[in-house]
Amino acid sequence: MKNILVIGAAGQIGSELTPELRKRYGHTRVVAGIHKTIPPRELFESGPVEIIDVTDKEQLVPVIRKYKIDTIYNLAALLSVVGEANPLEAWRVGMNGLLNVLEVSREYRCAVFTPSSIGAFGLSTPLDNTPQDTIQRPQTMYGITKVAGELLSDYYFKRFGVDTRSVRYPGIISNVTPPGGGTTDYAVEIFYAAVKEKRFTCPLHPKTYLDMMYMPDALEAAVQLMEVDPSRLKHRNAFNVTAMSFCPEMIAAEIRRHIPDFEIHYQIDPIKQSIAESWPNKMDDSCAREEWDWDPKYDLPKVTEDMLRVIKKKVKGGE
Ligand code: SER
């Protein structure tokens, strides 16, 4: 039976992964580790919550011991755009945090999931059908922490036998907690703008392609990878995973099928644009499909339909 700690439980992924894990493994067995962000009320009501600063190892140890934790989902990180505004903090949270998680996991025999990202690639990577194993020379501090994190996680597996596993998430589209300062955030913001104002000002060029995924598939990826028989894994840190690839023009056209008078305008943000151009247009995720049966359910039409349905309900309810 698993005893799980989610670090970063109040963030975009954590606020949905924690309830999902509680549903699957039992509410009292999944501890929500929060830091500065105030979590949704349900997180407190549905199971244990602990305040943890991942950059301080002394705060991790008592929680691991108290709940006999054997699996850690380490989600604490700064996204790409905020990471560029504060590169040292991005390093401190991403790397010092990960090192602490890996060290306690070595000592207490925990399995570790730490998301990597499309940000782990850069301009010298083949950006179409980006292979699983390829050149990784990212230009952002976010990407540098992701590549270093992949290497460190593989090192702890090979050297110390820590069961580390990871995926390279694309942009994640969701409607519970907003993403905090990423390059792919436009693909979330566009839905809120479409429902509220029927109009969106896009920071990326109309033809900038990026990989994307809806949150239910992102949660499934994390849980499925952590559950798979390790003898099947040829790779560990980290698997390419994608569910769709689109550009702003395409998502706008899809939204117009539901809201015909929706308008998109472009005001290019040079930082976001240059980051987006250094990331894959579309990753090849065949290794994830072969090694642990990755099989996403949501494509662009399905995400659009569901996002608009949920956001319309939220807006009507005054959220
Ligand atoms: N969503 C992230 C970002 O845009 C990429 O993994 O920073």
mmCIF file of C-alpha atoms and ligand atoms in Angstrom:
data_model
loop_
_atom_site.group_PDB
_atom_site.id
_atom_site.type_symbol
_atom_site.label_atom_id
_atom_site.label_comp_id
_atom_site.label_asym_id
_atom_site.label_seq_id
_atom_site.Cartn_x
_atom_site.Cartn_y
_atom_site.Cartn_z
ATOM 1 C CA MET A 1 0.000 0.000 0.000
ATOM 2 C CA LYS A 2 1.372 3.405 -0.995
ATOM 3 C CA ASN A 3 1.838 6.370 1.356
ATOM 4 C CA ILE A 4 2.263 9.409 -0.835
ATOM 5 C CA LEU A 5 3.564 12.955 -0.356
ATOM 6 C CA VAL A 6 2.722 15.574 -3.005
ATOM 7 C CA ILE A 7 5.098 18.542 -2.828
ATOM 8 C CA GLY A 8 3.578 21.605 -4.482
ATOM 9 C CA ALA A 9 0.055 20.314 -3.855
ATOM 10 C CA ALA A 10 -1.535 23.757 -4.287
ATOM 11 C CA GLY A 11 -0.068 24.395 -7.750
ATOM 12 C CA GLN A 12 -1.571 23.852 -11.206
ATOM 13 C CA ILE A 13 -0.834 20.102 -11.313
ATOM 14 C CA GLY A 14 -0.808 19.426 -7.554
ATOM 15 C CA SER A 15 -4.282 20.822 -6.919
ATOM 16 C CA GLU A 16 -5.703 18.167 -9.276
ATOM 17 C CA LEU A 17 -3.191 15.357 -8.789
ATOM 18 C CA THR A 18 -3.660 15.293 -4.993
ATOM 19 C CA PRO A 19 -7.445 14.622 -5.098
ATOM 20 C CA GLU A 20 -6.910 12.086 -7.895
ATOM 21 C CA LEU A 21 -4.297 10.192 -5.834
ATOM 22 C CA ARG A 22 -6.563 10.346 -2.764
ATOM 23 C CA LYS A 23 -9.379 8.809 -4.784
ATOM 24 C CA ARG A 24 -7.124 6.003 -6.038
ATOM 25 C CA TYR A 25 -5.016 5.204 -2.960
ATOM 26 C CA GLY A 26 -7.165 6.360 -0.014
ATOM 27 C CA HIS A 27 -7.661 9.852 1.406
ATOM 28 C CA THR A 28 -5.550 9.465 4.541
ATOM 29 C CA ARG A 29 -2.623 8.024 2.559
ATOM 30 C CA VAL A 30 -1.929 11.100 0.438
ATOM 31 C CA VAL A 31 -0.322 14.086 2.183
ATOM 32 C CA ALA A 32 -0.666 17.494 0.504
ATOM 33 C CA GLY A 33 2.612 19.388 0.952
ATOM 34 C CA ILE A 34 1.994 23.097 0.560
ATOM 35 C CA HIS A 35 4.260 26.114 0.897
ATOM 36 C CA LYS A 36 3.287 29.685 -0.042
ATOM 37 C CA THR A 37 0.235 29.129 -2.217
ATOM 38 C CA ILE A 38 -3.078 28.795 -0.367
ATOM 39 C CA PRO A 39 -4.643 25.528 -1.502
ATOM 40 C CA PRO A 40 -8.300 25.033 -2.455
ATOM 41 C CA ARG A 41 -10.461 24.229 0.614
ATOM 42 C CA GLU A 42 -11.182 20.694 -0.612
ATOM 43 C CA LEU A 43 -7.506 19.830 -0.199
ATOM 44 C CA PHE A 44 -7.756 20.417 3.577
ATOM 45 C CA GLU A 45 -11.073 18.663 3.865
ATOM 46 C CA SER A 46 -10.119 15.518 1.960
ATOM 47 C CA GLY A 47 -6.892 14.477 3.719
ATOM 48 C CA PRO A 48 -3.718 15.474 5.590
ATOM 49 C CA VAL A 49 -1.919 18.732 4.780
ATOM 50 C CA GLU A 50 1.616 19.712 5.851
ATOM 51 C CA ILE A 51 3.538 22.936 5.289
ATOM 52 C CA ILE A 52 6.858 22.102 3.621
ATOM 53 C CA ASP A 53 9.566 24.254 2.077
ATOM 54 C CA VAL A 54 11.244 21.750 -0.253
ATOM 55 C CA THR A 55 14.485 23.767 -0.191
ATOM 56 C CA ASP A 56 14.856 22.890 3.517
ATOM 57 C CA LYS A 57 15.616 19.177 3.978
ATOM 58 C CA GLU A 58 14.907 19.397 7.709
ATOM 59 C CA GLN A 59 11.254 20.144 6.900
ATOM 60 C CA LEU A 60 10.946 17.065 4.685
ATOM 61 C CA VAL A 61 12.282 14.410 7.055
ATOM 62 C CA PRO A 62 9.646 14.666 9.844
ATOM 63 C CA VAL A 63 6.799 14.450 7.298
ATOM 64 C CA ILE A 64 8.336 11.387 5.604
ATOM 65 C CA ARG A 65 8.683 9.717 9.013
ATOM 66 C CA LYS A 66 5.298 10.754 10.419
ATOM 67 C CA TYR A 67 3.311 9.341 7.463
ATOM 68 C CA LYS A 68 5.776 6.545 6.497
ATOM 69 C CA ILE A 69 5.956 8.040 3.004
ATOM 70 C CA ASP A 70 7.166 5.697 0.238
ATOM 71 C CA THR A 71 6.316 7.755 -2.865
ATOM 72 C CA ILE A 72 6.957 11.459 -3.522
ATOM 73 C CA TYR A 73 5.457 13.528 -6.335
ATOM 74 C CA ASN A 74 7.834 16.485 -6.385
ATOM 75 C CA LEU A 75 5.992 19.260 -8.235
ATOM 76 C CA ALA A 76 7.650 22.369 -6.765
ATOM 77 C CA ALA A 77 9.091 24.564 -9.548
ATOM 78 C CA LEU A 78 8.975 28.005 -11.154
ATOM 79 C CA LEU A 79 7.675 27.977 -14.758
ATOM 80 C CA SER A 80 9.678 29.300 -17.719
ATOM 81 C CA VAL A 81 8.716 32.991 -17.854
ATOM 82 C CA VAL A 82 8.890 33.640 -14.089
ATOM 83 C CA GLY A 83 12.082 31.586 -14.080
ATOM 84 C CA GLU A 84 13.621 34.020 -16.576
ATOM 85 C CA ALA A 85 12.576 36.930 -14.345
ATOM 86 C CA ASN A 86 14.206 35.262 -11.333
ATOM 87 C CA PRO A 87 16.734 32.651 -12.516
ATOM 88 C CA LEU A 88 18.435 32.116 -9.158
ATOM 89 C CA GLU A 89 15.124 31.374 -7.465
ATOM 90 C CA ALA A 90 14.245 28.974 -10.309
ATOM 91 C CA TRP A 91 17.508 27.141 -9.646
ATOM 92 C CA ARG A 92 17.070 27.212 -5.864
ATOM 93 C CA VAL A 93 13.570 25.720 -5.910
ATOM 94 C CA GLY A 94 14.118 23.352 -8.847
ATOM 95 C CA MET A 95 17.562 22.019 -8.017
ATOM 96 C CA ASN A 96 18.062 22.427 -4.262
ATOM 97 C CA GLY A 97 14.518 21.139 -3.838
ATOM 98 C CA LEU A 98 15.108 18.106 -6.032
ATOM 99 C CA LEU A 99 18.418 17.286 -4.364
ATOM 100 C CA ASN A 100 16.696 17.317 -0.956
ATOM 101 C CA VAL A 101 13.916 15.070 -2.256
ATOM 102 C CA LEU A 102 16.429 12.639 -3.758
ATOM 103 C CA GLU A 103 18.520 12.571 -0.598
ATOM 104 C CA VAL A 104 15.564 11.804 1.693
ATOM 105 C CA SER A 105 14.364 9.243 -0.838
ATOM 106 C CA ARG A 106 17.744 7.528 -0.739
ATOM 107 C CA GLU A 107 17.575 7.372 3.028
ATOM 108 C CA TYR A 108 13.887 6.408 3.395
ATOM 109 C CA ARG A 109 13.591 4.303 0.174
ATOM 110 C CA CYS A 110 10.945 6.456 -1.531
ATOM 111 C CA ALA A 111 10.025 6.372 -5.224
ATOM 112 C CA VAL A 112 10.155 9.826 -6.823
ATOM 113 C CA PHE A 113 8.230 11.474 -9.660
ATOM 114 C CA THR A 114 9.559 14.895 -10.753
ATOM 115 C CA PRO A 115 8.095 16.425 -13.907
ATOM 116 C CA SER A 116 10.456 17.477 -16.648
ATOM 117 C CA SER A 117 9.195 19.533 -19.581
ATOM 118 C CA ILE A 118 9.349 20.471 -23.260
ATOM 119 C CA GLY A 119 11.494 23.233 -21.753
ATOM 120 C CA ALA A 120 14.322 20.686 -21.486
ATOM 121 C CA PHE A 121 14.913 21.151 -25.229
ATOM 122 C CA GLY A 122 16.459 24.053 -27.112
ATOM 123 C CA LEU A 123 17.142 25.478 -30.572
ATOM 124 C CA SER A 124 19.740 22.821 -31.434
ATOM 125 C CA THR A 125 17.182 20.038 -30.781
ATOM 126 C CA PRO A 126 15.290 18.680 -33.823
ATOM 127 C CA LEU A 127 11.989 20.488 -33.213
ATOM 128 C CA ASP A 128 9.764 18.285 -35.412
ATOM 129 C CA ASN A 129 9.110 14.774 -34.104
ATOM 130 C CA THR A 130 11.630 15.502 -31.363
ATOM 131 C CA PRO A 131 13.175 12.122 -30.482
ATOM 132 C CA GLN A 132 13.241 10.696 -26.962
ATOM 133 C CA ASP A 133 17.041 10.751 -26.885
ATOM 134 C CA THR A 134 18.429 13.851 -28.556
ATOM 135 C CA ILE A 135 20.372 17.093 -28.068
ATOM 136 C CA GLN A 136 19.225 19.022 -24.969
ATOM 137 C CA ARG A 137 20.763 22.501 -24.812
ATOM 138 C CA PRO A 138 17.944 24.719 -23.442
ATOM 139 C CA GLN A 139 18.287 28.520 -23.320
ATOM 140 C CA THR A 140 16.139 29.168 -20.227
ATOM 141 C CA MET A 141 16.999 28.637 -16.558
ATOM 142 C CA TYR A 142 13.772 26.616 -16.349
ATOM 143 C CA GLY A 143 15.067 24.292 -19.062
ATOM 144 C CA ILE A 144 18.525 24.078 -17.511
ATOM 145 C CA THR A 145 17.003 22.944 -14.193
ATOM 146 C CA LYS A 146 14.879 20.389 -16.061
ATOM 147 C CA VAL A 147 17.846 18.833 -17.907
ATOM 148 C CA ALA A 148 19.950 18.856 -14.741
ATOM 149 C CA GLY A 149 16.989 17.336 -12.884
ATOM 150 C CA GLU A 150 16.679 14.534 -15.438
ATOM 151 C CA LEU A 151 20.385 13.751 -15.133
ATOM 152 C CA LEU A 152 20.388 13.911 -11.351
ATOM 153 C CA SER A 153 17.335 11.652 -11.143
ATOM 154 C CA ASP A 154 18.953 9.076 -13.463
ATOM 155 C CA TYR A 155 22.125 9.329 -11.360
ATOM 156 C CA TYR A 156 20.254 8.592 -8.119
ATOM 157 C CA PHE A 157 18.618 5.598 -9.785
ATOM 158 C CA LYS A 158 21.839 4.127 -11.170
ATOM 159 C CA ARG A 159 24.091 5.003 -8.251
ATOM 160 C CA PHE A 160 21.755 4.533 -5.274
ATOM 161 C CA GLY A 161 18.801 2.545 -6.635
ATOM 162 C CA VAL A 162 16.259 5.320 -5.968
ATOM 163 C CA ASP A 163 13.172 4.563 -8.083
ATOM 164 C CA THR A 164 13.047 7.858 -10.013
ATOM 165 C CA ARG A 165 10.641 8.283 -12.951
ATOM 166 C CA SER A 166 9.610 11.314 -14.954
ATOM 167 C CA VAL A 167 7.853 12.694 -18.031
ATOM 168 C CA ARG A 168 8.564 15.735 -20.184
ATOM 169 C CA TYR A 169 5.210 17.467 -19.920
ATOM 170 C CA PRO A 170 4.067 19.743 -22.711
ATOM 171 C CA GLY A 171 1.870 22.781 -21.983
ATOM 172 C CA ILE A 172 -0.868 21.636 -19.617
ATOM 173 C CA ILE A 173 -4.395 22.935 -20.165
ATOM 174 C CA SER A 174 -6.546 22.960 -17.033
ATOM 175 C CA ASN A 175 -9.349 24.808 -15.258
ATOM 176 C CA VAL A 176 -8.883 24.384 -11.485
ATOM 177 C CA THR A 177 -5.698 26.285 -10.606
ATOM 178 C CA PRO A 178 -4.135 28.615 -13.197
ATOM 179 C CA PRO A 179 -0.545 27.960 -14.330
ATOM 180 C CA GLY A 180 1.901 30.445 -12.835
ATOM 181 C CA GLY A 181 3.963 32.209 -15.469
ATOM 182 C CA GLY A 182 4.695 29.750 -18.252
ATOM 183 C CA THR A 183 5.133 30.176 -21.998
ATOM 184 C CA THR A 184 2.244 27.813 -22.757
ATOM 185 C CA ASP A 185 -0.226 29.629 -20.438
ATOM 186 C CA TYR A 186 -1.913 31.293 -23.423
ATOM 187 C CA ALA A 187 -3.598 27.956 -24.179
ATOM 188 C CA VAL A 188 -5.401 28.210 -20.810
ATOM 189 C CA GLU A 189 -6.021 31.986 -20.794
ATOM 190 C CA ILE A 190 -7.616 31.907 -24.247
ATOM 191 C CA PHE A 191 -10.564 29.850 -22.944
ATOM 192 C CA TYR A 192 -11.327 32.236 -20.050
ATOM 193 C CA ALA A 193 -11.066 35.229 -22.428
ATOM 194 C CA ALA A 194 -13.313 33.506 -24.983
ATOM 195 C CA VAL A 195 -16.043 32.897 -22.398
ATOM 196 C CA LYS A 196 -15.764 36.263 -20.623
ATOM 197 C CA GLU A 197 -14.952 38.690 -23.476
ATOM 198 C CA LYS A 198 -15.183 36.728 -26.746
ATOM 199 C CA ARG A 199 -11.783 38.194 -27.510
ATOM 200 C CA PHE A 200 -8.173 37.271 -26.748
ATOM 201 C CA THR A 201 -4.863 39.071 -27.186
ATOM 202 C CA CYS A 202 -2.310 36.362 -27.898
ATOM 203 C CA PRO A 203 1.362 36.756 -26.880
ATOM 204 C CA LEU A 204 2.581 34.192 -29.442
ATOM 205 C CA HIS A 205 2.694 34.305 -33.233
ATOM 206 C CA PRO A 206 -0.355 32.695 -34.954
ATOM 207 C CA LYS A 207 1.742 29.848 -36.354
ATOM 208 C CA THR A 208 3.857 28.929 -33.312
ATOM 209 C CA TYR A 209 3.303 25.208 -32.769
ATOM 210 C CA LEU A 210 3.723 23.661 -29.309
ATOM 211 C CA ASP A 211 2.823 20.334 -27.725
ATOM 212 C CA MET A 212 -0.114 20.427 -25.310
ATOM 213 C CA MET A 213 -2.112 18.107 -23.044
ATOM 214 C CA TYR A 214 -5.350 18.283 -21.040
ATOM 215 C CA MET A 215 -5.018 17.817 -17.280
ATOM 216 C CA PRO A 216 -6.818 14.431 -17.043
ATOM 217 C CA ASP A 217 -4.206 12.959 -19.403
ATOM 218 C CA ALA A 218 -1.370 14.658 -17.466
ATOM 219 C CA LEU A 219 -2.599 13.037 -14.223
ATOM 220 C CA GLU A 220 -2.974 9.681 -15.903
ATOM 221 C CA ALA A 221 0.605 9.929 -17.241
ATOM 222 C CA ALA A 222 2.047 10.515 -13.765
ATOM 223 C CA VAL A 223 0.101 7.726 -12.074
ATOM 224 C CA GLN A 224 0.505 5.235 -14.925
ATOM 225 C CA LEU A 225 4.272 5.715 -15.106
ATOM 226 C CA MET A 226 4.649 5.329 -11.330
ATOM 227 C CA GLU A 227 2.587 2.118 -11.423
ATOM 228 C CA VAL A 228 4.275 0.328 -14.328
ATOM 229 C CA ASP A 229 6.427 -2.747 -13.735
ATOM 230 C CA PRO A 230 9.990 -1.317 -13.667
ATOM 231 C CA SER A 231 11.335 -4.216 -15.730
ATOM 232 C CA ARG A 232 9.569 -2.646 -18.743
ATOM 233 C CA LEU A 233 11.401 0.674 -18.426
ATOM 234 C CA LYS A 234 14.358 1.262 -20.721
ATOM 235 C CA HIS A 235 14.190 4.997 -20.003
ATOM 236 C CA ARG A 236 13.401 6.740 -16.736
ATOM 237 C CA ASN A 237 14.117 10.471 -16.632
ATOM 238 C CA ALA A 238 12.306 11.632 -18.593
ATOM 239 C CA PHE A 239 9.777 10.367 -21.167
ATOM 240 C CA ASN A 240 8.472 12.559 -24.011
ATOM 241 C CA VAL A 241 4.672 12.695 -23.686
ATOM 242 C CA THR A 242 2.252 14.668 -25.818
ATOM 243 C CA ALA A 243 -1.430 14.584 -26.639
ATOM 244 C CA MET A 244 -1.714 17.219 -29.388
ATOM 245 C CA SER A 245 0.274 19.889 -31.168
ATOM 246 C CA PHE A 246 -1.347 23.156 -32.262
ATOM 247 C CA CYS A 247 -0.680 26.843 -32.874
ATOM 248 C CA PRO A 248 -2.742 29.882 -31.707
ATOM 249 C CA GLU A 249 -4.528 30.108 -35.049
ATOM 250 C CA MET A 250 -5.748 26.507 -34.715
ATOM 251 C CA ILE A 251 -7.053 26.802 -31.150
ATOM 252 C CA ALA A 252 -8.837 30.052 -32.106
ATOM 253 C CA ALA A 253 -10.511 28.288 -35.044
ATOM 254 C CA GLU A 254 -11.632 25.452 -32.754
ATOM 255 C CA ILE A 255 -13.079 27.918 -30.213
ATOM 256 C CA ARG A 256 -14.950 29.669 -33.067
ATOM 257 C CA ARG A 257 -16.832 26.416 -33.728
ATOM 258 C CA HIS A 258 -18.485 27.019 -30.319
ATOM 259 C CA ILE A 259 -18.341 30.849 -30.115
ATOM 260 C CA PRO A 260 -18.586 32.042 -33.754
ATOM 261 C CA ASP A 261 -17.859 35.728 -33.006
ATOM 262 C CA PHE A 262 -14.684 34.978 -30.983
ATOM 263 C CA GLU A 263 -11.812 37.240 -32.055
ATOM 264 C CA ILE A 264 -8.064 36.700 -31.630
ATOM 265 C CA HIS A 265 -5.543 39.540 -31.871
ATOM 266 C CA TYR A 266 -1.785 39.288 -31.669
ATOM 267 C CA GLN A 267 0.590 41.304 -29.535
ATOM 268 C CA ILE A 268 3.789 39.280 -29.546
ATOM 269 C CA ASP A 269 5.662 39.042 -26.237
ATOM 270 C CA PRO A 270 9.324 38.770 -27.320
ATOM 271 C CA ILE A 271 10.400 36.709 -24.287
ATOM 272 C CA LYS A 272 7.562 34.185 -24.615
ATOM 273 C CA GLN A 273 7.962 34.043 -28.398
ATOM 274 C CA SER A 274 11.690 33.332 -28.258
ATOM 275 C CA ILE A 275 11.161 30.640 -25.595
ATOM 276 C CA ALA A 276 8.359 29.035 -27.611
ATOM 277 C CA GLU A 277 10.497 29.002 -30.754
ATOM 278 C CA SER A 278 13.205 27.080 -28.925
ATOM 279 C CA TRP A 279 10.782 24.316 -27.867
ATOM 280 C CA PRO A 280 9.563 21.372 -29.965
ATOM 281 C CA ASN A 281 6.729 21.827 -32.441
ATOM 282 C CA LYS A 282 5.827 18.221 -31.804
ATOM 283 C CA MET A 283 7.550 15.524 -29.737
ATOM 284 C CA ASP A 284 7.812 11.859 -30.622
ATOM 285 C CA ASP A 285 6.410 10.019 -27.602
ATOM 286 C CA SER A 286 6.643 6.461 -28.951
ATOM 287 C CA CYS A 287 8.959 5.319 -26.115
ATOM 288 C CA ALA A 288 6.291 6.220 -23.525
ATOM 289 C CA ARG A 289 3.699 4.380 -25.617
ATOM 290 C CA GLU A 290 5.897 1.277 -25.843
ATOM 291 C CA GLU A 291 7.356 1.177 -22.331
ATOM 292 C CA TRP A 292 4.290 2.049 -20.209
ATOM 293 C CA ASP A 293 1.293 2.165 -22.591
ATOM 294 C CA TRP A 294 0.911 5.967 -22.716
ATOM 295 C CA ASP A 295 -2.337 6.647 -24.581
ATOM 296 C CA PRO A 296 -3.865 10.134 -24.155
ATOM 297 C CA LYS A 297 -7.615 10.578 -24.477
ATOM 298 C CA TYR A 298 -8.055 14.296 -25.251
ATOM 299 C CA ASP A 299 -7.349 15.981 -28.599
ATOM 300 C CA LEU A 300 -7.950 19.652 -29.469
ATOM 301 C CA PRO A 301 -11.711 19.352 -30.222
ATOM 302 C CA LYS A 302 -12.358 17.401 -26.997
ATOM 303 C CA VAL A 303 -10.297 19.796 -24.811
ATOM 304 C CA THR A 304 -12.006 22.818 -26.340
ATOM 305 C CA GLU A 305 -15.470 21.418 -25.722
ATOM 306 C CA ASP A 306 -14.698 20.475 -22.125
ATOM 307 C CA MET A 307 -12.803 23.676 -21.204
ATOM 308 C CA LEU A 308 -15.606 25.886 -22.550
ATOM 309 C CA ARG A 309 -18.249 23.830 -20.721
ATOM 310 C CA VAL A 310 -16.421 23.994 -17.359
ATOM 311 C CA ILE A 311 -15.436 27.673 -17.638
ATOM 312 C CA LYS A 312 -18.947 28.751 -18.664
ATOM 313 C CA LYS A 313 -20.246 27.041 -15.523
ATOM 314 C CA LYS A 314 -17.568 28.705 -13.346
ATOM 315 C CA VAL A 315 -18.248 32.161 -14.806
ATOM 316 C CA LYS A 316 -22.016 31.722 -14.346
ATOM 317 C CA GLY A 317 -21.400 30.685 -10.738
ATOM 318 C CA GLY A 318 -19.448 33.932 -10.169
ATOM 319 C CA GLU A 319 -15.934 32.446 -10.036
HETATM 320 N N1 SER B 1 4.200 24.962 -19.174
HETATM 321 C C1 SER B 1 5.613 25.208 -19.042
HETATM 322 C C2 SER B 1 5.958 26.619 -19.341
HETATM 323 O O1 SER B 1 5.345 27.152 -20.244
HETATM 324 C C3 SER B 1 6.401 24.309 -19.949
HETATM 325 O O2 SER B 1 6.569 23.075 -19.369
HETATM 326 O O3 SER B 1 6.819 27.148 -18.750
#
